[in-house]
Short mmCIF file of N, CA and C in Angstrom, two decimals:
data_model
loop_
_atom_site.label_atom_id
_atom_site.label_comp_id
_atom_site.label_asym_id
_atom_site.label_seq_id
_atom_site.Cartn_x
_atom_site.Cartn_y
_atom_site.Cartn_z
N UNK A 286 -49.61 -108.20 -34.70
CA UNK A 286 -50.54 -109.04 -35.42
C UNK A 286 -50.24 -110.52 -35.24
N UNK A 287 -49.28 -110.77 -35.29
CA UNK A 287 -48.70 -112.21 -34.59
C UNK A 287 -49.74 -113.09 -33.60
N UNK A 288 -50.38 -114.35 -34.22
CA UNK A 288 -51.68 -114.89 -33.27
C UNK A 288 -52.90 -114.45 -33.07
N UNK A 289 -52.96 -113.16 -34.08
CA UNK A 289 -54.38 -112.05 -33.92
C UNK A 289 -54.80 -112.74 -35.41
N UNK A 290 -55.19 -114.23 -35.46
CA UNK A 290 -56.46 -114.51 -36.55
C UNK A 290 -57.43 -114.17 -35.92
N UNK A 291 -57.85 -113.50 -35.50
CA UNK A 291 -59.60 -113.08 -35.24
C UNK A 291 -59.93 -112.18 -35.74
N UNK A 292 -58.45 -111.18 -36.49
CA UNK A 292 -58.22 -109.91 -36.81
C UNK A 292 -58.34 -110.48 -38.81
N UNK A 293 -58.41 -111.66 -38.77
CA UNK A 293 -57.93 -112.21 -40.32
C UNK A 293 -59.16 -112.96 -40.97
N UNK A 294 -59.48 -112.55 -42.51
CA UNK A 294 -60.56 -113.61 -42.74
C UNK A 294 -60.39 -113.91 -44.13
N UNK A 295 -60.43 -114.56 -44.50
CA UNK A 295 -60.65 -115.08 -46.39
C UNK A 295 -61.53 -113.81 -46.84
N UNK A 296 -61.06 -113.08 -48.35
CA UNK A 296 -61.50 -112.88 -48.89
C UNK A 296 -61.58 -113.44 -50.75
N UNK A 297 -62.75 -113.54 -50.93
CA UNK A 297 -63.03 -114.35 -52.39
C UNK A 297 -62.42 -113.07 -53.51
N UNK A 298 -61.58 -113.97 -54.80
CA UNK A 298 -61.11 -112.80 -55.38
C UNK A 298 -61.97 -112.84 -56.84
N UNK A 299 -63.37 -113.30 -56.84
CA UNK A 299 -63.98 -113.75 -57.96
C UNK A 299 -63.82 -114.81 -59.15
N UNK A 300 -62.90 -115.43 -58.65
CA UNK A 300 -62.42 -116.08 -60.14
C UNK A 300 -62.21 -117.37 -59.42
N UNK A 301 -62.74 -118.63 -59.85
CA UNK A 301 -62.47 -120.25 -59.34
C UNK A 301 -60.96 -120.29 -58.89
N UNK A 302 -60.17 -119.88 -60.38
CA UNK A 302 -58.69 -120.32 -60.19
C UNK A 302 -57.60 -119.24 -59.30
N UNK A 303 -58.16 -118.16 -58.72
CA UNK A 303 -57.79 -117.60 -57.62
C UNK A 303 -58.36 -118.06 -56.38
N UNK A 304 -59.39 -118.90 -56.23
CA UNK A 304 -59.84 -118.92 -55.18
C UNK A 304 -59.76 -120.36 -54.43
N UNK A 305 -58.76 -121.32 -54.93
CA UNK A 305 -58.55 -122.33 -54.93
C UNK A 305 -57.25 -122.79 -53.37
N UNK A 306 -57.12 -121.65 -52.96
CA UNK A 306 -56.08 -122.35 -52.23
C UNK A 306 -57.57 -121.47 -50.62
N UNK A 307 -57.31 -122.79 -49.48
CA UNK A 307 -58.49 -122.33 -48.54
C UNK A 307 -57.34 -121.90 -47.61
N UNK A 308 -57.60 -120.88 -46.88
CA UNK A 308 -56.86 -120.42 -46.05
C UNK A 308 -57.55 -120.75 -44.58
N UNK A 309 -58.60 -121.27 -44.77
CA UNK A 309 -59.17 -121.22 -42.91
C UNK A 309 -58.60 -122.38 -42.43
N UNK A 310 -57.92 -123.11 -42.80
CA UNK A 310 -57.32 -123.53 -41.35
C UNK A 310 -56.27 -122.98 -40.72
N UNK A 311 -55.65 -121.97 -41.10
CA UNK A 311 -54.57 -120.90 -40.58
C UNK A 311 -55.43 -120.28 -39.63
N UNK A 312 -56.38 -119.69 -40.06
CA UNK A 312 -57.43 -118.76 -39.62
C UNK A 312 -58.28 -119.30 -38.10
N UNK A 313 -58.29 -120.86 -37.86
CA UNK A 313 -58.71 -120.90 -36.93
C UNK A 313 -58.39 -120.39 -35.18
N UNK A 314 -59.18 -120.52 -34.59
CA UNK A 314 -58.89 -119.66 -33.36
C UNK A 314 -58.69 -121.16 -32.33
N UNK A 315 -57.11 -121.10 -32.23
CA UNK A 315 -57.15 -121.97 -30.91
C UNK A 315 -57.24 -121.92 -29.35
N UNK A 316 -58.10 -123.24 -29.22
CA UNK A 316 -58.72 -123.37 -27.60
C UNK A 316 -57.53 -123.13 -27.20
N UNK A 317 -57.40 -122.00 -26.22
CA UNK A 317 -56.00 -121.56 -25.23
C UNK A 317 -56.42 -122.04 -23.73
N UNK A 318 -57.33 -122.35 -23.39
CA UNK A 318 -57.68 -122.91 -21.74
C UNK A 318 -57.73 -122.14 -20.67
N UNK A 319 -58.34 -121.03 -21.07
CA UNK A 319 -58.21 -119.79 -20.26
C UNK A 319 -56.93 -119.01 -20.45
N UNK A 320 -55.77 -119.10 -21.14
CA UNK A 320 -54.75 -118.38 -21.20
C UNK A 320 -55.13 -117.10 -21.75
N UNK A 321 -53.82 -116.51 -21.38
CA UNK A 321 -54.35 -115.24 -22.66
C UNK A 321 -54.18 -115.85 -24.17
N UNK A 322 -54.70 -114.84 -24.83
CA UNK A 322 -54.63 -115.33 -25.97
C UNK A 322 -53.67 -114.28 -27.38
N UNK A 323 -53.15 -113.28 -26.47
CA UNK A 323 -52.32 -112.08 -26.92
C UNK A 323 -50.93 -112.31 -26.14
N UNK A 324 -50.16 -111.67 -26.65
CA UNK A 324 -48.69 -111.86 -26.19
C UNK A 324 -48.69 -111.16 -24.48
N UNK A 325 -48.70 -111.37 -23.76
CA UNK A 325 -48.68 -110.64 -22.75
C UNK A 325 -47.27 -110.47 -22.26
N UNK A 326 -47.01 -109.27 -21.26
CA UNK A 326 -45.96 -109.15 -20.42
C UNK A 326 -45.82 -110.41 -19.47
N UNK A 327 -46.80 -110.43 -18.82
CA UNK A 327 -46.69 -110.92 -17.29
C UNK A 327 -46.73 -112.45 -17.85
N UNK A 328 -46.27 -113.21 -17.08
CA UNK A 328 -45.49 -114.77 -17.35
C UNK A 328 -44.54 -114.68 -18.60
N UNK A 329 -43.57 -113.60 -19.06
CA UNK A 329 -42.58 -113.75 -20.06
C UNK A 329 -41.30 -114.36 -19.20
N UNK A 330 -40.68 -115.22 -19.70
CA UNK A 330 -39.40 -115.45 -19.38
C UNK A 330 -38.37 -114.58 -19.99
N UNK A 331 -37.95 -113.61 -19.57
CA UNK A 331 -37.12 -112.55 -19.69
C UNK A 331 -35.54 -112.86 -19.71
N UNK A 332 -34.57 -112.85 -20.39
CA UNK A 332 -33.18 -113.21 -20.80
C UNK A 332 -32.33 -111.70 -20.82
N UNK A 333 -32.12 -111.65 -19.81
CA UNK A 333 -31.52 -109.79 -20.10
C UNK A 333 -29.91 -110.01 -20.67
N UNK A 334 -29.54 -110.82 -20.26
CA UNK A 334 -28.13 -110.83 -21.26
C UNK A 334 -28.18 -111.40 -22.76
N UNK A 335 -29.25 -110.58 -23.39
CA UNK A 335 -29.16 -110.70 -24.77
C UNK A 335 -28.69 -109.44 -25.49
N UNK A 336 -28.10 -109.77 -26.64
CA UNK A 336 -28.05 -108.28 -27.44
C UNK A 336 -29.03 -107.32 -28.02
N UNK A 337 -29.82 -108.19 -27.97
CA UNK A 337 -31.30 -107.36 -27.99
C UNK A 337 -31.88 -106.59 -27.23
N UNK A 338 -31.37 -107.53 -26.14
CA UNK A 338 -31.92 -106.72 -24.98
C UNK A 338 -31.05 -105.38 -24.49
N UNK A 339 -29.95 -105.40 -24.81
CA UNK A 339 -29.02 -104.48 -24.86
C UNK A 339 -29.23 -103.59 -25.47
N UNK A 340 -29.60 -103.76 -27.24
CA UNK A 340 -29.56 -102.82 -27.88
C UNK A 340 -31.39 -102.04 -27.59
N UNK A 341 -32.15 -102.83 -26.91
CA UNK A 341 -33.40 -101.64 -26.76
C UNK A 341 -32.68 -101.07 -25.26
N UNK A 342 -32.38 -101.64 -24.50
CA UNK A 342 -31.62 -100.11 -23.29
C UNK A 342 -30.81 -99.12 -23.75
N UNK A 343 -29.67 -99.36 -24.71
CA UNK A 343 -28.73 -98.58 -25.25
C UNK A 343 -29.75 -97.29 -26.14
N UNK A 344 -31.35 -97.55 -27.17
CA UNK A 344 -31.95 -96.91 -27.59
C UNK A 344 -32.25 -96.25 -26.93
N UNK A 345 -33.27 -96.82 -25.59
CA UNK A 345 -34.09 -96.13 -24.70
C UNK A 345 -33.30 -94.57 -24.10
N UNK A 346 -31.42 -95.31 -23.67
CA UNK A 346 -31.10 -93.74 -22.82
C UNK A 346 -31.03 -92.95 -23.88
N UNK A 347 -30.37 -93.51 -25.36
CA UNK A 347 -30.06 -92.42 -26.54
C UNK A 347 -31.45 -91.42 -26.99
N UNK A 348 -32.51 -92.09 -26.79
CA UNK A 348 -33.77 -91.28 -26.84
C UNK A 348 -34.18 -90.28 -25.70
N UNK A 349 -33.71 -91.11 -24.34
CA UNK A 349 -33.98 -90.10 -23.33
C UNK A 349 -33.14 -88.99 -23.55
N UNK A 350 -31.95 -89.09 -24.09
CA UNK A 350 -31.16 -88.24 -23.89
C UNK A 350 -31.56 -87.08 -25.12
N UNK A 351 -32.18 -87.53 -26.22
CA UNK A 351 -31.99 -86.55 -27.11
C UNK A 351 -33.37 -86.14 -26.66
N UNK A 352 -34.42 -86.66 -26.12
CA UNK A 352 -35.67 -85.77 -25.54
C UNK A 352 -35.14 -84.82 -24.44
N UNK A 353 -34.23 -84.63 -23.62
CA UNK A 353 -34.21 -83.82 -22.37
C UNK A 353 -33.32 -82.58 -23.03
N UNK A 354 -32.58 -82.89 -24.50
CA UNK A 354 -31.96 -81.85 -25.38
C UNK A 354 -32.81 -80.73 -25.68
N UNK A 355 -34.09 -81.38 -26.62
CA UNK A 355 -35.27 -80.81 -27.27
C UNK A 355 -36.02 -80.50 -25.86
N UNK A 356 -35.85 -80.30 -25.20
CA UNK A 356 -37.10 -79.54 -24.12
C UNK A 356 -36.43 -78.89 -23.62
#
């Protein structure tokens, strides 16, 4: 959901003093210039010596491994 305001809109909650704070300028959709406008893979700058990045490989074999158990 991260950058998906197109996915987001004000709703009114009936009452003046709930309805007092405006949320659409969060809500607006910015001119990207042809970019994407979703997180994409392709143009990520990728850092593989992170621990993060470690700890989703270290998941990935522990999952492969417990799927090739169960089958």
């Amino acid at each position: 959901m991260v950058g998906r305001t197109d996915l987001l809109h004000q709703v009114s909650r009936g009452a003046a003093h709930l309805d007092d704070l405006d949320l659409n300028p969060l809500l607006v959709q910015p001119d990207s210039g042809g970019l994407p406008t979703r997180n994409t893979v392709k143009g990520r700058n990728e850092v593989r010596e992170t621990l993060d990045a470690q700890m989703i490989l270290d998941a990935a074999v522990r999952c492969s491994k417990r799927a090739r158990r169960c089958s």
